[in-house]
Amino acid sequence: QRIVFSGIQPTGSPHLGNFLGALDNWAKLQQKDSVTYYSVVDLHAITLPQDPKVLRQSKHDMAAALLACGVDPKQSALFEQSKVRGHSELAWIFNCITPVGWLGRMTQWKSKIEKSHTSHAQALLETSTSAGTASLKMGLFDYPVLQAADILIYKATHVPIGDDQIQHLELCRDIATLFNNNTKSKYFTKPEAISPPSTKRIMSLRDPSAKMSKSDPSDFSRINLFDEPKVIQQKISKAMTDGHKGISFDTENRPGVSNLINIYAAVTNKSVDDALKDMNGLHNSQQLKQAVSDAVISRIHPIQSEYVKLQADPSYVQQVLKEGAAKAQVTADETMEQVYKLMGLD
Ligand code: ATP
Ligand code: MG
């Protein structure tokens, strides 16, 4: 039996990269012989400073977004991470066995600090300038351990993730092995990644060498799933391209144009080759941008209208989250009972 876990941070509005690289797949993974847990991971969100009011609202909006993207509460447990206490409890157990050196090798906390400069300047600037990590917050550094707990507490066998998360899943697998060795058990099994095809890795519209991100300070770097069609068109028309003639796919020399072609391929569910065939009649990046923007707008239109409906009924979304947490809690409690036993904490 397949057990699937995945999470998304309520750190802003979901963007096209989240949708194509993750959420679209979440919906597809809800199959008869699978158990699916999908979480709005608020404990991860607070590894960077958050305004409580904004966070509360973002959590709700993210849950509505997930439902709009096709997460079905009848099939999946959809819940807020902080409402199932086992996540933090298991993370603590893992903290006690995971070497600091393993976390030092992770790259994401470093890039998060760099990116955060402009938005959370005061709090974080010191971090990267002071020699080393004196003001680096423990939580940001430790984030992958909590992620391992998120996954292992449900004994997930499969984790759909974008490739920015591969390194963290590797760590999760290592932690599972470490726990088993330490407790002389075979309690945890190592989860597998489900990675989307490369066309579904979406880069920033402003800087095609960086991935599209919720936490990028520039809103023009991303297409939010709930941007109005006019805004989407505007953002794509301002996307960074190059001075080369014509349209060609060349991620090395033409990263901006290639990202746009990728976006087109991803939203139309085509290979890059087939996408390029569609573009046969187009001669310049202006025309390419028009085609991409039309394709994006029509692909996400149904999700947008579903989202509007869900936002009109906030109590429904809250009810779904409550029931999802109760469902997840049952499994989480079972795991924690076994873990405590294995550790002698029972
Ligand atoms: P943040 O900047 O706050 O980390 P994020 O955009 O990276 O936000 P996450 O909540 O960290 O989003 O990730 C949610 C899921 O979306 C993960 O599975 C991640 O791999 C995937 N994902 C994130 N960015 C992209 C992208 N640009 N292309 C494809 N998949 C992505
Ligand atoms: Mg991220």
Coordinates of N, CA and C in Angstrom, one line a residue, residues 131-282:
A131 N 30.5 36.5 11.3 CA 31.3 35.3 11.0 C 30.5 34.1 11.3
G132 N 30.0 33.4 10.3 CA 29.3 32.1 10.5 C 27.9 32.3 10.9
T133 N 27.4 31.6 11.9 CA 26.0 31.4 12.1 C 25.4 31.8 13.4
A134 N 26.1 32.8 14.1 CA 25.7 33.1 15.5 C 24.3 33.5 15.6
S135 N 23.7 34.2 14.6 CA 22.3 34.6 14.8 C 21.3 33.8 13.9
L136 N 21.9 32.8 13.2 CA 21.0 31.9 12.5 C 20.1 31.2 13.5
K137 N 18.8 31.2 13.1 CA 17.8 30.6 14.1 C 17.9 29.1 14.0
M138 N 17.8 28.5 15.2 CA 17.9 27.0 15.2 C 16.8 26.3 14.3
G139 N 15.6 26.9 14.3 CA 14.5 26.3 13.6 C 14.8 26.3 12.1
L140 N 15.4 27.3 11.5 CA 15.7 27.4 10.1 C 16.7 26.3 9.7
F141 N 17.7 26.2 10.6 CA 18.8 25.2 10.4 C 18.3 23.8 10.5
D142 N 17.3 23.6 11.4 CA 16.8 22.3 11.8 C 15.6 21.9 11.0
Y143 N 15.2 22.7 10.1 CA 14.0 22.5 9.3 C 13.9 21.1 8.7
P144 N 15.0 20.6 8.1 CA 14.9 19.3 7.5 C 14.6 18.1 8.5
V145 N 15.0 18.3 9.7 CA 14.7 17.3 10.7 C 13.2 17.2 11.0
L146 N 12.6 18.4 11.1 CA 11.1 18.5 11.3 C 10.5 17.9 10.0
Q147 N 11.0 18.1 8.9 CA 10.5 17.5 7.6 C 10.6 16.0 7.7
A148 N 11.7 15.5 8.2 CA 11.8 14.0 8.3 C 10.7 13.5 9.2
A149 N 10.4 14.2 10.3 CA 9.4 13.8 11.2 C 8.0 13.8 10.5
D150 N 7.8 14.9 9.7 CA 6.5 15.0 9.0 C 6.2 13.8 8.2
I151 N 7.3 13.3 7.5 CA 7.1 12.2 6.6 C 7.0 10.9 7.4
L152 N 8.0 10.7 8.3 CA 8.1 9.3 8.9 C 6.9 9.1 9.9
I153 N 6.3 10.1 10.5 CA 5.3 9.9 11.5 C 4.1 9.2 10.8
Y154 N 3.9 9.3 9.5 CA 2.9 8.6 8.8 C 3.4 7.3 8.1
K155 N 4.7 7.0 8.4 CA 5.4 5.9 7.7 C 5.2 6.0 6.2
A156 N 5.3 7.3 5.7 CA 5.0 7.5 4.2 C 6.0 6.6 3.4
T157 N 5.5 6.1 2.3 CA 6.4 5.3 1.4 C 6.8 6.2 0.2
H158 N 5.9 7.2 -0.1 CA 6.2 8.1 -1.2 C 6.0 9.5 -0.9
V159 N 6.9 10.4 -1.4 CA 6.8 11.8 -1.1 C 7.0 12.6 -2.4
P160 N 5.9 13.1 -2.8 CA 6.0 14.0 -4.1 C 6.7 15.3 -3.7
I161 N 7.8 15.6 -4.4 CA 8.5 16.8 -4.1 C 9.2 17.3 -5.4
G162 N 9.4 18.6 -5.4 CA 10.2 19.2 -6.4 C 11.7 18.9 -6.2
D163 N 12.6 19.1 -7.2 CA 14.0 18.7 -6.9 C 14.7 19.6 -5.9
D164 N 14.1 20.8 -5.5 CA 14.7 21.6 -4.5 C 14.7 20.8 -3.1
Q165 N 13.8 19.8 -3.1 CA 13.7 19.1 -1.8 C 14.4 17.7 -1.7
I166 N 15.0 17.3 -2.8 CA 15.6 16.0 -2.9 C 16.6 15.8 -1.7
Q167 N 17.4 16.8 -1.5 CA 18.5 16.7 -0.5 C 17.8 16.5 0.9
H168 N 16.7 17.1 1.1 CA 16.0 16.9 2.4 C 15.5 15.5 2.6
L169 N 15.0 15.0 1.5 CA 14.4 13.6 1.5 C 15.6 12.6 1.8
E170 N 16.7 12.9 1.2 CA 17.9 12.0 1.4 C 18.2 12.0 3.0
L171 N 18.1 13.2 3.5 CA 18.4 13.3 5.0 C 17.3 12.5 5.8
C172 N 16.1 12.6 5.3 CA 15.0 11.9 6.0 C 15.3 10.4 6.0
R173 N 15.8 9.9 4.8 CA 16.1 8.5 4.7 C 17.2 8.1 5.6
D174 N 18.2 9.0 5.7 CA 19.3 8.7 6.7 C 18.9 8.7 8.1
I175 N 18.0 9.6 8.4 CA 17.5 9.6 9.8 C 16.7 8.4 10.1
A176 N 15.9 7.9 9.2 CA 15.1 6.6 9.4 C 16.1 5.5 9.7
T177 N 17.2 5.4 8.9 CA 18.2 4.3 9.2 C 18.8 4.5 10.5
L178 N 19.2 5.7 10.8 CA 19.8 6.0 12.1 C 19.0 5.6 13.3
F179 N 17.7 6.0 13.2 CA 16.8 5.6 14.3 C 16.7 4.1 14.4
N180 N 16.6 3.4 13.3 CA 16.5 2.0 13.3 C 17.7 1.4 14.0
N181 N 18.9 1.8 13.5 CA 20.1 1.3 14.1 C 20.2 1.6 15.6
N182 N 19.9 2.8 16.0 CA 20.0 3.1 17.4 C 19.0 2.3 18.3
T183 N 17.9 2.0 17.7 CA 16.9 1.3 18.5 C 16.9 -0.2 18.2
K184 N 17.8 -0.6 17.4 CA 17.9 -2.0 17.0 C 16.6 -2.5 16.5
S185 N 15.9 -1.7 15.7 CA 14.6 -2.1 15.2 C 14.6 -1.9 13.7
K186 N 13.5 -2.3 13.1 CA 13.3 -2.0 11.6 C 12.1 -1.1 11.5
Y187 N 11.9 -0.2 12.5 CA 10.6 0.5 12.6 C 10.3 1.4 11.4
F188 N 11.2 2.2 11.0 CA 10.9 3.1 9.9 C 11.4 2.5 8.6
T189 N 10.6 2.7 7.5 CA 11.1 2.3 6.2 C 11.4 3.6 5.4
K190 N 12.4 3.5 4.5 CA 12.9 4.7 3.8 C 11.9 5.1 2.7
P191 N 11.4 6.3 2.8 CA 10.5 6.8 1.8 C 11.2 7.1 0.4
E192 N 10.4 7.0 -0.6 CA 10.9 7.3 -2.0 C 10.4 8.6 -2.4
A193 N 11.2 9.3 -3.2 CA 10.7 10.6 -3.8 C 9.8 10.3 -5.0
I194 N 8.8 11.1 -5.3 CA 8.1 11.1 -6.6 C 8.5 12.4 -7.2
S195 N 9.3 12.4 -8.2 CA 9.8 13.7 -8.7 C 9.1 14.0 -10.0
P196 N 8.6 15.2 -10.2 CA 8.0 15.6 -11.5 C 9.0 15.7 -12.6
P197 N 8.6 15.6 -13.9 CA 9.5 15.7 -15.0 C 10.1 17.1 -15.0
S198 N 11.3 17.3 -15.7 CA 12.0 18.5 -15.6 C 11.3 19.7 -16.1
T199 N 10.3 19.5 -17.0 CA 9.5 20.6 -17.5 C 8.7 21.3 -16.4
K200 N 8.5 20.5 -15.3 CA 7.7 21.1 -14.2 C 8.5 21.8 -13.2
R201 N 9.8 21.9 -13.4 CA 10.5 22.8 -12.5 C 10.5 24.2 -13.1
I202 N 9.9 25.1 -12.4 CA 9.6 26.4 -12.9 C 10.6 27.4 -12.3
M203 N 11.2 28.2 -13.2 CA 12.2 29.2 -12.7 C 11.6 30.6 -12.5
S204 N 12.3 31.4 -11.8 CA 11.8 32.8 -11.6 C 11.7 33.5 -12.9
L205 N 10.7 34.4 -13.1 CA 10.6 35.1 -14.3 C 11.7 36.2 -14.4
R206 N 12.1 36.7 -13.3 CA 13.1 37.7 -13.3 C 14.5 37.2 -13.4
D207 N 14.8 36.1 -12.8 CA 16.1 35.5 -12.7 C 16.0 34.0 -13.0
P208 N 16.1 33.6 -14.2 CA 15.9 32.2 -14.6 C 16.9 31.2 -14.1
S209 N 17.9 31.7 -13.3 CA 18.8 30.8 -12.6 C 18.3 30.4 -11.3
A210 N 17.3 31.1 -10.8 CA 16.7 30.7 -9.4 C 15.3 30.1 -9.6
K211 N 14.9 29.2 -8.7 CA 13.6 28.7 -8.9 C 12.5 29.7 -8.5
M212 N 11.3 29.6 -9.1 CA 10.2 30.4 -8.7 C 9.9 30.1 -7.2
S213 N 9.7 31.1 -6.4 CA 9.5 30.9 -5.0 C 8.5 31.8 -4.4
K214 N 7.7 31.3 -3.4 CA 6.8 32.1 -2.7 C 7.5 33.2 -1.9
S215 N 8.7 32.9 -1.4 CA 9.3 33.9 -0.6 C 10.2 34.8 -1.3
D216 N 10.3 34.8 -2.6 CA 11.0 35.8 -3.4 C 10.4 37.1 -3.2
P217 N 11.2 38.1 -2.8 CA 10.6 39.4 -2.5 C 9.9 40.1 -3.7
S218 N 10.3 39.7 -4.9 CA 9.7 40.4 -6.1 C 8.5 39.6 -6.5
D219 N 7.3 40.2 -6.5 CA 6.1 39.5 -7.0 C 6.2 39.3 -8.5
F220 N 7.0 40.1 -9.2 CA 7.1 39.9 -10.6 C 8.0 38.7 -11.0
S221 N 8.6 38.0 -10.0 CA 9.4 36.9 -10.2 C 8.5 35.6 -10.4
R222 N 7.2 35.7 -10.0 CA 6.4 34.5 -10.0 C 5.0 34.8 -10.6
I223 N 4.4 33.7 -11.0 CA 3.0 33.8 -11.4 C 2.2 33.1 -10.3
N224 N 1.5 33.9 -9.5 CA 0.7 33.3 -8.4 C -0.5 32.6 -9.0
L225 N -0.9 31.6 -8.4 CA -2.0 30.8 -9.0 C -3.3 31.6 -9.1
F226 N -3.4 32.6 -8.2 CA -4.6 33.4 -8.2 C -4.4 34.8 -8.7
D227 N -3.4 35.1 -9.5 CA -3.3 36.3 -10.1 C -4.4 36.5 -11.2
E228 N -4.8 37.7 -11.4 CA -5.8 37.9 -12.4 C -5.1 37.8 -13.8
P229 N -5.9 37.3 -14.8 CA -5.4 37.1 -16.1 C -4.5 38.3 -16.6
K230 N -5.0 39.5 -16.4 CA -4.3 40.7 -16.8 C -2.9 40.8 -16.2
V231 N -2.9 40.5 -14.9 CA -1.6 40.5 -14.2 C -0.6 39.4 -14.7
I232 N -1.2 38.3 -15.0 CA -0.4 37.2 -15.5 C 0.3 37.6 -16.8
Q233 N -0.6 38.2 -17.7 CA -0.1 38.7 -19.0 C 1.1 39.7 -18.8
Q234 N 0.8 40.6 -17.8 CA 1.8 41.6 -17.6 C 3.1 41.1 -17.1
K235 N 3.0 40.1 -16.1 CA 4.2 39.5 -15.6 C 5.0 38.8 -16.6
I236 N 4.3 38.0 -17.4 CA 5.0 37.2 -18.5 C 5.6 38.2 -19.5
S237 N 4.9 39.2 -19.8 CA 5.4 40.1 -20.9 C 6.7 40.8 -20.4
K238 N 6.9 40.9 -19.1 CA 8.1 41.5 -18.5 C 9.1 40.5 -18.2
A239 N 8.9 39.2 -18.4 CA 9.8 38.2 -18.0 C 11.1 38.4 -18.7
M240 N 12.2 38.0 -18.1 CA 13.5 38.2 -18.6 C 13.8 37.2 -19.8
T241 N 14.1 37.8 -20.9 CA 14.5 36.9 -22.0 C 15.9 37.3 -22.5
D242 N 16.2 37.3 -23.8 CA 17.5 37.6 -24.3 C 17.5 38.3 -25.6
G243 N 18.6 38.7 -26.2 CA 18.6 39.4 -27.5 C 18.7 38.5 -28.7
H244 N 18.7 37.2 -28.4 CA 18.9 36.3 -29.6 C 17.7 36.3 -30.5
K245 N 17.9 35.9 -31.7 CA 16.8 35.9 -32.7 C 16.0 34.6 -32.6
G246 N 14.7 34.7 -32.8 CA 13.8 33.5 -32.9 C 13.6 32.9 -31.6
I247 N 13.0 31.7 -31.6 CA 12.7 31.0 -30.4 C 13.4 29.6 -30.4
S248 N 14.2 29.3 -29.4 CA 14.8 28.0 -29.3 C 15.0 27.6 -27.9
F249 N 15.1 26.3 -27.7 CA 15.2 25.8 -26.3 C 16.7 25.5 -26.0
D250 N 17.2 26.2 -25.1 CA 18.7 26.1 -24.8 C 18.8 26.6 -23.4
T251 N 18.7 25.7 -22.4 CA 18.7 26.2 -21.0 C 19.9 26.9 -20.6
E252 N 21.0 26.5 -21.3 CA 22.3 27.2 -20.8 C 22.4 28.6 -21.4
N253 N 22.2 28.8 -22.7 CA 22.4 30.1 -23.3 C 21.2 31.0 -23.3
R254 N 20.0 30.3 -23.2 CA 18.8 31.1 -23.3 C 17.8 30.6 -22.1
P255 N 18.3 30.8 -20.9 CA 17.5 30.3 -19.7 C 16.1 30.9 -19.6
G256 N 16.0 32.2 -19.9 CA 14.7 32.9 -19.8 C 13.7 32.3 -20.8
V257 N 14.1 32.3 -22.1 CA 13.2 31.7 -23.1 C 12.9 30.3 -22.8
S258 N 13.9 29.5 -22.4 CA 13.7 28.1 -22.1 C 12.7 27.9 -21.0
N259 N 12.8 28.8 -20.0 CA 11.8 28.7 -18.9 C 10.4 28.9 -19.4
L260 N 10.3 29.9 -20.3 CA 8.9 30.1 -20.9 C 8.4 29.0 -21.7
I261 N 9.3 28.3 -22.4 CA 8.9 27.2 -23.2 C 8.5 26.0 -22.3
N262 N 9.3 25.9 -21.2 CA 9.0 24.9 -20.2 C 7.6 25.1 -19.6
I263 N 7.4 26.3 -19.3 CA 6.1 26.7 -18.6 C 4.9 26.3 -19.6
Y264 N 5.1 26.6 -20.9 CA 4.1 26.3 -21.9 C 3.9 24.8 -21.9
A265 N 5.1 24.0 -22.0 CA 5.0 22.6 -22.1 C 4.3 22.0 -20.8
A266 N 4.6 22.6 -19.7 CA 4.1 22.0 -18.4 C 2.6 22.3 -18.3
V267 N 2.1 23.5 -18.7 CA 0.7 23.7 -18.5 C -0.1 23.1 -19.6
T268 N 0.5 22.7 -20.8 CA -0.3 22.0 -21.8 C 0.0 20.5 -21.7
N269 N 0.8 20.1 -20.7 CA 1.1 18.7 -20.6 C 1.8 18.1 -21.8
K270 N 2.7 18.9 -22.4 CA 3.4 18.4 -23.6 C 4.9 18.3 -23.3
S271 N 5.6 17.5 -24.2 CA 7.0 17.5 -24.0 C 7.5 18.8 -24.6
V272 N 8.8 19.1 -24.4 CA 9.4 20.3 -24.9 C 9.4 20.3 -26.4
D273 N 9.6 19.1 -27.0 CA 9.6 19.0 -28.5 C 8.2 19.3 -29.1
D274 N 7.2 18.8 -28.4 CA 5.9 19.1 -28.9 C 5.5 20.6 -28.7
A275 N 6.0 21.1 -27.6 CA 5.7 22.5 -27.3 C 6.4 23.3 -28.5
L276 N 7.6 23.0 -28.8 CA 8.3 23.7 -29.9 C 7.6 23.6 -31.2
K277 N 7.0 22.5 -31.4 CA 6.2 22.3 -32.7 C 5.0 23.4 -32.7
D278 N 4.4 23.5 -31.6 CA 3.3 24.5 -31.5 C 3.8 25.9 -31.8
M279 N 5.1 26.1 -31.5 CA 5.6 27.4 -31.7 C 6.3 27.7 -33.0
N280 N 6.1 26.8 -33.9 CA 6.6 26.9 -35.2 C 6.4 28.2 -35.9
G281 N 5.2 28.7 -35.8 CA 4.8 30.0 -36.5 C 5.2 31.2 -35.7
L282 N 5.8 31.1 -34.5 CA 6.1 32.3 -33.8 C 7.6 32.7 -34.0

